[in-house]
Coordinates of N, CA and C in Angstrom, one line a residue:
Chain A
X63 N 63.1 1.7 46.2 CA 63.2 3.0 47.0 C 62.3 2.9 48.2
X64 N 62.5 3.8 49.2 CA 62.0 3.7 50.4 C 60.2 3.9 49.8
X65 N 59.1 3.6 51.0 CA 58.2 3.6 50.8 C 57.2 4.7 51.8
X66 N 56.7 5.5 51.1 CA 55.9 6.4 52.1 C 54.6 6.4 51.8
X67 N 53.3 6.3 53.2 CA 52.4 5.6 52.6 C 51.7 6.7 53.5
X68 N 50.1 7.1 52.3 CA 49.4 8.3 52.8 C 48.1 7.4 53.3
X69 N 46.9 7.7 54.2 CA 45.8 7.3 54.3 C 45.5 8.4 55.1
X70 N 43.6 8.4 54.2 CA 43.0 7.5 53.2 C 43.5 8.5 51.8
X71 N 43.4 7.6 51.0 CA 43.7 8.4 49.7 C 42.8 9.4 49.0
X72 N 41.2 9.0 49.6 CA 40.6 10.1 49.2 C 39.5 10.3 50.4
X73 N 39.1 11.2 50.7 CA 37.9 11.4 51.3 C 36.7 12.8 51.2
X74 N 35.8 12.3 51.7 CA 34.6 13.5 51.2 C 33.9 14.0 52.5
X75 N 33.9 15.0 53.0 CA 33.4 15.2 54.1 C 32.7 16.4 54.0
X76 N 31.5 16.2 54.9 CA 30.8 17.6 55.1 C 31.5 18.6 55.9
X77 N 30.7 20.3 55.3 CA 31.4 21.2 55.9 C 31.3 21.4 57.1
X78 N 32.3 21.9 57.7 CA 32.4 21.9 59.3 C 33.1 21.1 60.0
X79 N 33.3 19.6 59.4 CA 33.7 18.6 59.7 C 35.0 18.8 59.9
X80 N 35.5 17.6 60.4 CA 37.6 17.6 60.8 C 37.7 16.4 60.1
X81 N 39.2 16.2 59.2 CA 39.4 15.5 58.7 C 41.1 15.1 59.0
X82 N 41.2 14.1 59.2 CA 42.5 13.7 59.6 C 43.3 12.9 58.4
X83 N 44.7 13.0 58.0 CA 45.0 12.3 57.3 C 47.1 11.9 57.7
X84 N 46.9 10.7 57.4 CA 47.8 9.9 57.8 C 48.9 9.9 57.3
X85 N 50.6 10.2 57.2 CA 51.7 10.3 56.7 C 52.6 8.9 57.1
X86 N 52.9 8.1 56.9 CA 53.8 7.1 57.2 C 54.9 6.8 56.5
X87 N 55.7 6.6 56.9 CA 57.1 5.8 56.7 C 57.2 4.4 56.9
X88 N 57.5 3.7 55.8 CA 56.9 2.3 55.7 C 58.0 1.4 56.6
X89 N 59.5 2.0 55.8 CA 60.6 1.4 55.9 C 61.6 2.1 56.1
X90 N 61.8 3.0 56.6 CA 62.8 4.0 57.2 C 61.9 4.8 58.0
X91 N 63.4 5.7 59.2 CA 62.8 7.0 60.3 C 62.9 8.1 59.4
X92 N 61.7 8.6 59.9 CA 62.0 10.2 59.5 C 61.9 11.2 60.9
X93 N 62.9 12.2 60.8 CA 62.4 13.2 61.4 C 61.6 13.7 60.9
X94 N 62.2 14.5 59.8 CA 61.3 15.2 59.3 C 59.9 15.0 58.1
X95 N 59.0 15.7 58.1 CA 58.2 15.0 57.2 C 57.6 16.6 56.3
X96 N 57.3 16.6 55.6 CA 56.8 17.8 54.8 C 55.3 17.3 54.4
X97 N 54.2 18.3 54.7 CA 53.3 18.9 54.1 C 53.1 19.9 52.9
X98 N 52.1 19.2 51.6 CA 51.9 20.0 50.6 C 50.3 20.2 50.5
X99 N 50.1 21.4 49.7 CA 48.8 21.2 49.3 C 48.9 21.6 48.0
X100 N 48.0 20.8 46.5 CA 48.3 21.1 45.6 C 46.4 21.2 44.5
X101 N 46.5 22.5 44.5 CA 45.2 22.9 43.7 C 45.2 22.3 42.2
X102 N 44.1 22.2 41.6 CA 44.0 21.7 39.9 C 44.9 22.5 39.5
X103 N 45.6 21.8 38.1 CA 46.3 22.5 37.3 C 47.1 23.6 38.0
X104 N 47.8 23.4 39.2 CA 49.1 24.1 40.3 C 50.0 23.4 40.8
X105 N 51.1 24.0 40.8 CA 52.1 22.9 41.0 C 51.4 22.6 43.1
X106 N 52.9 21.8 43.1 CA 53.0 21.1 44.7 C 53.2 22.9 45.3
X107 N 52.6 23.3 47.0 CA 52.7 24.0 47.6 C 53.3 23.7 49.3
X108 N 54.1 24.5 49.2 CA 54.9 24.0 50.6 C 53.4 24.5 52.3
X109 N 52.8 23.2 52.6 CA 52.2 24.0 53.9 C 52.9 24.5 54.8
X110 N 53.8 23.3 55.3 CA 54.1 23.1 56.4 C 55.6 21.7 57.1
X111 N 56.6 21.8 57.6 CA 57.6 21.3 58.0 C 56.7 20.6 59.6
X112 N 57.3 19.0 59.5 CA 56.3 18.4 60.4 C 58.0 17.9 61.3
X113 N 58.5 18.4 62.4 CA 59.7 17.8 62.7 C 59.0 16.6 64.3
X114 N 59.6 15.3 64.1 CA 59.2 14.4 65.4 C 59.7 15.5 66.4
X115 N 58.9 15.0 67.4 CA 58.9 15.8 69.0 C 58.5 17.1 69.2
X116 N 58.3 17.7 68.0 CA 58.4 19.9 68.6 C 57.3 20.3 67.3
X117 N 56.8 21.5 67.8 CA 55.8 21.8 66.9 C 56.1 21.8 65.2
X118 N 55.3 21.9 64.7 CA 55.7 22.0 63.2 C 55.7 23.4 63.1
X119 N 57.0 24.0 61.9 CA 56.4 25.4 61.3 C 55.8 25.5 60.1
X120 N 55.0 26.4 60.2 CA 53.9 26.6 58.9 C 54.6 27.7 58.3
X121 N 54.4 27.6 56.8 CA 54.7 28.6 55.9 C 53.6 29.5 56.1
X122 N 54.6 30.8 55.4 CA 53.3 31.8 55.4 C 51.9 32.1 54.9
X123 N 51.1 32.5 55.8 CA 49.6 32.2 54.9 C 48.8 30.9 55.3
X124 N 49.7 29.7 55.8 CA 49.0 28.6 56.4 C 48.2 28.6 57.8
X125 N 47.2 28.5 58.2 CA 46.6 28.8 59.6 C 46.7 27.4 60.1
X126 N 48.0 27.5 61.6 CA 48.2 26.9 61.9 C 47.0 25.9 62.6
X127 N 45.9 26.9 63.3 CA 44.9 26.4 64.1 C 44.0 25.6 63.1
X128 N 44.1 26.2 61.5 CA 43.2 25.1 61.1 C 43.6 23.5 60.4
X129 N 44.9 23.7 60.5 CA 45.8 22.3 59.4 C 46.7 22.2 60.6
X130 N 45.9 20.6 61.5 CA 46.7 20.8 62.8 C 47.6 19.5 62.1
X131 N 48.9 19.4 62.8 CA 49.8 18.6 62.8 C 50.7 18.0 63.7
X132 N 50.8 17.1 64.0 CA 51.4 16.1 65.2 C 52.2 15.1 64.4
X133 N 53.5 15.1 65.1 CA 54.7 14.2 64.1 C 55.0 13.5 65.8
X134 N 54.2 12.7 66.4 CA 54.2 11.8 67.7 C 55.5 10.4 67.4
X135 N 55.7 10.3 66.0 CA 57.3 9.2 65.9 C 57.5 9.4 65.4
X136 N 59.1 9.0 64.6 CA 59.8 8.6 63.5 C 58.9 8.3 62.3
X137 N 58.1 7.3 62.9 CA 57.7 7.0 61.5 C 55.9 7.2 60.5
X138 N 55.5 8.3 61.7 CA 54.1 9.1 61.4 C 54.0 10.2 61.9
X139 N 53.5 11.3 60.9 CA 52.8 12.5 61.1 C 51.3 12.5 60.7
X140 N 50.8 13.5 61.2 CA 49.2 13.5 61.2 C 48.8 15.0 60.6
X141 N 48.1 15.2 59.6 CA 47.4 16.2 59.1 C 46.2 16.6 59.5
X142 N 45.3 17.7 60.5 CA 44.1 17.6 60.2 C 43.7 18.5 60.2
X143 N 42.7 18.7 59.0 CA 41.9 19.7 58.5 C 40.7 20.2 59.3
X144 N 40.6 21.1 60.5 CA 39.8 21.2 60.9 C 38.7 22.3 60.6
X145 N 37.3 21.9 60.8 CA 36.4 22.8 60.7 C 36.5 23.2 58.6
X146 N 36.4 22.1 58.4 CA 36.9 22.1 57.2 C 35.6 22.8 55.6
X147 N 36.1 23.7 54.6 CA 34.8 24.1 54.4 C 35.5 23.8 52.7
X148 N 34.9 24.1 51.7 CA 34.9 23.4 50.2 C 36.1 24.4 49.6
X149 N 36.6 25.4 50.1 CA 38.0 26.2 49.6 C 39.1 25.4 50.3
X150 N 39.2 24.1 51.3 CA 39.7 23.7 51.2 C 40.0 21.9 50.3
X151 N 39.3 22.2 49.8 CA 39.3 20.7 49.0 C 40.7 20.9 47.9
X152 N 40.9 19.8 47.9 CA 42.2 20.0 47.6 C 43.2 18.4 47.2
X153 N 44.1 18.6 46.8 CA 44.8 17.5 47.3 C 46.2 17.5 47.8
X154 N 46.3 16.8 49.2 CA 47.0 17.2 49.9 C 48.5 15.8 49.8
X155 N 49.7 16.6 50.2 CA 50.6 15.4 50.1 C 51.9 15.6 51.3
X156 N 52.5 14.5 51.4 CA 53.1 14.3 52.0 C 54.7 13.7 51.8
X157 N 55.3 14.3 52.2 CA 57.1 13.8 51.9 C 57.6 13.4 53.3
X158 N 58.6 12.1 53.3 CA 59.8 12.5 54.3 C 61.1 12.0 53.7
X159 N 61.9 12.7 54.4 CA 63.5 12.8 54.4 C 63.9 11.6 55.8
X160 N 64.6 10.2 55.0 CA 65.6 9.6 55.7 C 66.4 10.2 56.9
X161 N 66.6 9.9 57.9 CA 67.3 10.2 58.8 C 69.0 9.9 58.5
X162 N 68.7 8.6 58.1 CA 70.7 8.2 57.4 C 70.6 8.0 56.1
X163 N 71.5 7.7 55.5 CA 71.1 7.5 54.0 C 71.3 8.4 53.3
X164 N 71.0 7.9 52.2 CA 71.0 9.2 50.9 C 69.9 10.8 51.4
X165 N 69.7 11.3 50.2 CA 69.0 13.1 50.6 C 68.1 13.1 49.9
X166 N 67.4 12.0 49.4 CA 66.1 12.2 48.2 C 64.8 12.4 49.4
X167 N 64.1 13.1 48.9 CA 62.6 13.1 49.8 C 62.0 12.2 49.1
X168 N 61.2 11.5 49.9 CA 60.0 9.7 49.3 C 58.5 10.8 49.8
X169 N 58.0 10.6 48.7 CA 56.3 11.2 48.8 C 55.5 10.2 49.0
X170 N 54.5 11.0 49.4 CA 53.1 9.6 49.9 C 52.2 9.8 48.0
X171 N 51.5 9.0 48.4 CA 50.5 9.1 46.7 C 49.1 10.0 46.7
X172 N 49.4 10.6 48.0 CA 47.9 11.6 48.0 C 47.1 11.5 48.7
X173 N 46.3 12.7 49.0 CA 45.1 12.5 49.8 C 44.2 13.3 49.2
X174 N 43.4 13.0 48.0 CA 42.1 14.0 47.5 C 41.2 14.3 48.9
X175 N 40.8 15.5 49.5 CA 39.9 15.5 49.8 C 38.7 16.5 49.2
X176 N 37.8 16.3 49.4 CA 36.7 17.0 48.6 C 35.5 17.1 50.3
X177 N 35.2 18.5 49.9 CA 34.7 19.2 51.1 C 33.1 19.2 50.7
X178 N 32.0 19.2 50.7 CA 30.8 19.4 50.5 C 29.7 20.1 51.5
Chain B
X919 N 59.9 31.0 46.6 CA 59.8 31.3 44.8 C 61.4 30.0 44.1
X920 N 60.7 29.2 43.9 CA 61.1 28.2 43.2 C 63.0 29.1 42.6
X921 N 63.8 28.4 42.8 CA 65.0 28.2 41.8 C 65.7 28.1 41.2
X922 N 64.2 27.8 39.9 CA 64.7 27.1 38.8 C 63.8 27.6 37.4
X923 N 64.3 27.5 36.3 CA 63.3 27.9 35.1 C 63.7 26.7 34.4
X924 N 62.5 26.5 34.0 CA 61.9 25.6 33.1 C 61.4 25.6 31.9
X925 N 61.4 24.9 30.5 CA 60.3 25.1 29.3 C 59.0 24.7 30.2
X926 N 57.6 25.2 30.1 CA 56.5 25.2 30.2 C 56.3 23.9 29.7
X927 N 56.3 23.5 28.7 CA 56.1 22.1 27.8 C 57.2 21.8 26.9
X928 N 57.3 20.2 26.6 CA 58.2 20.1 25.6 C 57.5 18.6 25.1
X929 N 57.4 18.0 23.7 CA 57.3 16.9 22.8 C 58.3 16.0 22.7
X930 N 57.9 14.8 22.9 CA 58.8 14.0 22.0 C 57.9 12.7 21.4
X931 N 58.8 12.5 20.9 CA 58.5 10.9 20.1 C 58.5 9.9 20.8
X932 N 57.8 9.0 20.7 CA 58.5 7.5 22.0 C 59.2 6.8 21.2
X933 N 60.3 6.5 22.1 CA 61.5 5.7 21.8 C 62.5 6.6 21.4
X934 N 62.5 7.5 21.4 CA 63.3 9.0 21.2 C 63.7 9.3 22.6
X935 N 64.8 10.0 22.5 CA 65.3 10.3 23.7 C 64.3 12.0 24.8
X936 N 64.0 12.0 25.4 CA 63.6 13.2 25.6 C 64.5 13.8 26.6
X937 N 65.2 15.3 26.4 CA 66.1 16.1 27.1 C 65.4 17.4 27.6
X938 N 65.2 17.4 28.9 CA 64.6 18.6 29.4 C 65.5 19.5 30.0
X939 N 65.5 20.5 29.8 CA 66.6 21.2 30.7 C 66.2 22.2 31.7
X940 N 67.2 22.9 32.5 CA 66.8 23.9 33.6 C 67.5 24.7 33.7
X941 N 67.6 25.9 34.2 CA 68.3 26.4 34.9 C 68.1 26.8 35.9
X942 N 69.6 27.0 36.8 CA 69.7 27.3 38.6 C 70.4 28.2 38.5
X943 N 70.8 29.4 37.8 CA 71.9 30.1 37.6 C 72.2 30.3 39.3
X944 N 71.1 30.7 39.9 CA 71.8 30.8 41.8 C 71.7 30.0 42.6
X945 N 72.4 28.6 42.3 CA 72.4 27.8 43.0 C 73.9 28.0 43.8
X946 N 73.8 27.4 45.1 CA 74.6 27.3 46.3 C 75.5 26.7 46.2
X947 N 76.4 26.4 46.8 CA 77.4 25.1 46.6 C 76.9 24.1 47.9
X948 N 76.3 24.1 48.6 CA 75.6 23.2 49.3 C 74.5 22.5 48.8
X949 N 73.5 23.4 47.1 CA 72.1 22.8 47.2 C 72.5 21.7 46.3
X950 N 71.8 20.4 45.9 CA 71.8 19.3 45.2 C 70.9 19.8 44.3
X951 N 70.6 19.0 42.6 CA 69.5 19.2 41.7 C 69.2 17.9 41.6
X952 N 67.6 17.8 41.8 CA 66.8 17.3 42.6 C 65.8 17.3 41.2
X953 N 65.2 15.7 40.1 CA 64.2 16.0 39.8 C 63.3 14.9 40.3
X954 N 62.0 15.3 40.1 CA 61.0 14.4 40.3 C 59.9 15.3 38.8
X955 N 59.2 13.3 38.7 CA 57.9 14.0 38.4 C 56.3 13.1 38.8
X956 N 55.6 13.9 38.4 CA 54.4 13.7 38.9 C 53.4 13.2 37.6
X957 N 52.8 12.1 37.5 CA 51.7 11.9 36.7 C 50.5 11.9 37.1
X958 N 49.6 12.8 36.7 CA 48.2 13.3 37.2 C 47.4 12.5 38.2
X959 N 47.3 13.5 39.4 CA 47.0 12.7 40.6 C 47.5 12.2 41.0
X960 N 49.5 11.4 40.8 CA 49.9 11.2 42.2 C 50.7 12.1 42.4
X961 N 51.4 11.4 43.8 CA 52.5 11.9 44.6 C 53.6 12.3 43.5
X962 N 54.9 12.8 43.8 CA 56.0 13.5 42.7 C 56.7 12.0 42.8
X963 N 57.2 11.2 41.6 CA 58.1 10.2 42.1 C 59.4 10.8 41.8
X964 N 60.0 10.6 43.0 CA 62.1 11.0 42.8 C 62.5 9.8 41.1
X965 N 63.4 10.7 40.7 CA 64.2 10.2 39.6 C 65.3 10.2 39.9
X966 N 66.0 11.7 40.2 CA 67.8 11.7 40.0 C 68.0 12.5 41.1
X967 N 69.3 12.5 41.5 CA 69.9 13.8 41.6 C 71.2 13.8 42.1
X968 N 71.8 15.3 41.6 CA 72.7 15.2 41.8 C 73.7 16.2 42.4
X969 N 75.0 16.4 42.7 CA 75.3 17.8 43.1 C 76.1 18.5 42.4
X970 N 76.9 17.7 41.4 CA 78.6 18.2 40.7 C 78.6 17.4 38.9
X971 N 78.9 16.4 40.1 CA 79.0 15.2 39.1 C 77.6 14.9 37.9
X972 N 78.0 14.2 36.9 CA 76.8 13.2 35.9 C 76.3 12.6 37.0
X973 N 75.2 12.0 36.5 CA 74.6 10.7 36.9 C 73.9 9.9 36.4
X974 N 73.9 8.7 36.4 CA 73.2 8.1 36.1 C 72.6 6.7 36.9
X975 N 71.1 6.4 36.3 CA 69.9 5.4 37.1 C 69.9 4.7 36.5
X976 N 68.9 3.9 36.8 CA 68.0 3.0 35.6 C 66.8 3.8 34.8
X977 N 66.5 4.9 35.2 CA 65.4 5.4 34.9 C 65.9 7.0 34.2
X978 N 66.8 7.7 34.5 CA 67.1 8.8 33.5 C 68.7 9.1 34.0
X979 N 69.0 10.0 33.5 CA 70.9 10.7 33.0 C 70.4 12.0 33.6
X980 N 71.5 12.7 34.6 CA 71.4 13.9 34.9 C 72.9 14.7 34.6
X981 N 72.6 15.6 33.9 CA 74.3 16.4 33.2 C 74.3 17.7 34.1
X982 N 75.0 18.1 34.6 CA 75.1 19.2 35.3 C 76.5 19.9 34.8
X983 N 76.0 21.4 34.0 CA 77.2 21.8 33.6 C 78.3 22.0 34.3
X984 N 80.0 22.5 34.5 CA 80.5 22.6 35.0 C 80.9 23.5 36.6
X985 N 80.0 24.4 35.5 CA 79.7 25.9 36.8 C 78.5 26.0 37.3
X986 N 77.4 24.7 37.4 CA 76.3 24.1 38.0 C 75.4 24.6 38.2
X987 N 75.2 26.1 37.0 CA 73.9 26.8 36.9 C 72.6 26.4 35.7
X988 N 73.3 24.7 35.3 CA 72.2 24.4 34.5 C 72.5 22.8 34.3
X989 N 71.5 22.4 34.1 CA 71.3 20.7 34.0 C 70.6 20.3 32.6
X990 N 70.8 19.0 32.8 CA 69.8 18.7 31.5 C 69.4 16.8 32.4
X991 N 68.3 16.8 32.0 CA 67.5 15.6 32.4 C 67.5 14.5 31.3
X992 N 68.3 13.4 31.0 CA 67.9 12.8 29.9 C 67.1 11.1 30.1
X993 N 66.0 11.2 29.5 CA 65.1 10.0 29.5 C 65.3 9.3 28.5
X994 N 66.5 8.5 28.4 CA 67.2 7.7 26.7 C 66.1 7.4 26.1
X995 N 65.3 6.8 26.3 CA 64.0 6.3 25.3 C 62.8 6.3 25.8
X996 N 61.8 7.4 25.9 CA 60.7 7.9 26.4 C 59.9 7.0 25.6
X997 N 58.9 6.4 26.9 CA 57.5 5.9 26.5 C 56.4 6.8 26.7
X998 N 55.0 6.3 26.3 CA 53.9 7.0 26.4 C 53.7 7.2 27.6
X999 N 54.1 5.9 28.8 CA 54.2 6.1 30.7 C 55.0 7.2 31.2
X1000 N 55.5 7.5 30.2 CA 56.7 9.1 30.6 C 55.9 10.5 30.7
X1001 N 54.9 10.4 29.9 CA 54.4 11.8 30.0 C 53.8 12.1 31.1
X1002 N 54.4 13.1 32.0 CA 53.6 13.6 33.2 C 54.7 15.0 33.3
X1003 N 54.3 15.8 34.4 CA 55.5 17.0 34.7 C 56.4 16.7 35.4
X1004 N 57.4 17.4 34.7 CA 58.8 17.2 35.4 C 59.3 18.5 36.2
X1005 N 60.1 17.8 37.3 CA 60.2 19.2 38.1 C 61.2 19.2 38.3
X1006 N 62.2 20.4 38.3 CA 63.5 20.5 38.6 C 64.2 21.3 39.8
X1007 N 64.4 20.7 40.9 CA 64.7 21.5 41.7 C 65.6 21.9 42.4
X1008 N 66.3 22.9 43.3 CA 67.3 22.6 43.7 C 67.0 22.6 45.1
X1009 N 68.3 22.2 46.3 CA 67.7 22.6 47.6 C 69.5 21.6 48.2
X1010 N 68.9 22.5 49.3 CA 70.3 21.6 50.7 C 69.6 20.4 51.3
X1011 N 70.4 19.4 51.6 CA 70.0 18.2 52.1 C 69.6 18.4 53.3
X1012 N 68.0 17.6 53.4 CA 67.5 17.9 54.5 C 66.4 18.7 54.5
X1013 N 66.6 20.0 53.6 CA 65.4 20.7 53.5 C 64.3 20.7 52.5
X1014 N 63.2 21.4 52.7 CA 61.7 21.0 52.0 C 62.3 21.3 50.5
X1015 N 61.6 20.6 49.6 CA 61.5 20.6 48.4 C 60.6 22.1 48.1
X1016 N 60.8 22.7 47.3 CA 59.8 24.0 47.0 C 60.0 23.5 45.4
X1017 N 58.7 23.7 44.5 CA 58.3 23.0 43.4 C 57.8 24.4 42.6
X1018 N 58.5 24.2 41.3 CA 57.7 25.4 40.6 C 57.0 25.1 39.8
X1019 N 56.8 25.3 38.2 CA 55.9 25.1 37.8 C 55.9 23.5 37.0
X1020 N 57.2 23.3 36.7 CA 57.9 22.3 35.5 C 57.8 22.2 34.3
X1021 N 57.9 21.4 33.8 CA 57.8 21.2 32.2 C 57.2 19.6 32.3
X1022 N 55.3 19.9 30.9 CA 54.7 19.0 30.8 C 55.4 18.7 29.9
X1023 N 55.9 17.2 30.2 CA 56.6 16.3 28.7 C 55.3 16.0 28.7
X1024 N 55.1 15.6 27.2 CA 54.0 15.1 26.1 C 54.7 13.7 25.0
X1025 N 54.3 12.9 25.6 CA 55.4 11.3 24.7 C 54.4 10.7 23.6
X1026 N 54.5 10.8 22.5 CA 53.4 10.6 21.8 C 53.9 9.7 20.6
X1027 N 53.1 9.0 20.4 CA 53.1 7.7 19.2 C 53.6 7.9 17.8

């Protein structure tokens, strides 16, 4: 199956801090790429639709200015957590959808971050 | 708000077949059923899916009744590596997965 690769898989940052995290497409284009964020014991939650070239839309309740996102190719989007405080710690994930091909979404393996 | 209802949890035996089921009673005629699951701390891995038709993987059987408001997931012979949540979803190609709660299989010795 296609491969979609997250970095870094975990990180720990002080509060206030920006944290950026990485979405890639190993071996296929994506336009599109999806953001999740997923609390203990909660399922997956939809952030955010990351489309190449145009802004991303955020679901409701997501603050666009603080979970900034840049989908600059086909084959990477960018997540970052800015001004980041410990209600966001979390673990965050990432999907994209093939451009040709079949219709399965390929997920990345995670990005724990933990805020301090 | 998720699609689909789910058992919260279900048991089985390993080497037993485990059958999870769903329903979509308002599913579209455009959306696909879509499952994945997730074992603690990673990403969701894709298993099946499908739109009309059976299906079948190397990894599980998807039955979709005739009038396509309910599925059943079958894992012919569940190991202990099986146990994680399963999710069942529906959706049009193309668009975000939305994830509800699933059903924790439990594969036990």
């Amino acid at each position: 199956g296609a491969v979609v690769s997250q970095h870094p898989s975990w990180v720990i940052c002080k509060s206030g801090t920006s944290v950026k995290i990485e979405c890639r497409s190993l071996d296929f284009q994506a336009t599109t790429m999806f953001w999740y964020r997923q609390f203990p014991k909660q399922s997956l939650m939809l952030m955010a639709t990351s489309n190449e070239g145009s802004k991303a839309t955020y679901e409701q309740g997501v603050e666009k200015d603080k979970f900034l996102i840049n989908h600059a190719s086909l084959t990477l989007s960018t997540l970052t957590v800015t001004s980041a405080h410990p209600e966001d710690s979390s673990f965050y994930i990432c999907s994209a959808n093939r451009i040709l091909g079949n219709t399965e979404a390929f997920f990345g393996q995670g990005t724990r971050l933990t805020v301090v | 708000d998720a699609k689909t209802t789910q058992p919260t949890s279900m048991d089985c035996a390993e080497g037993r077949a485990a059958n999870l089921p769903c329903n979509h009673s308002t599913i579209s005629g455009n959306e696909y059923v879509y499952w994945y699951r997730q074992i603690h701390s990673q990403g969701p891995q894709y298993i099946i899916h499908g739109l009309k038709n059976n299906e079948t993987n190397e990894m599980a059987s998807l039955i979709i009744t005739e009038d396509r408001k309910s599925s059943t997931l079958i894992l012919p012979h569940a190991t202990l590596r099986d146990t994680a949540v399963y999710y069942c979803i529906v959706r049009a190609a193309g668009t975000a997965l939305i994830f509800g709660k699933g059903t924790t299989l439990s594969v036990s010795s």
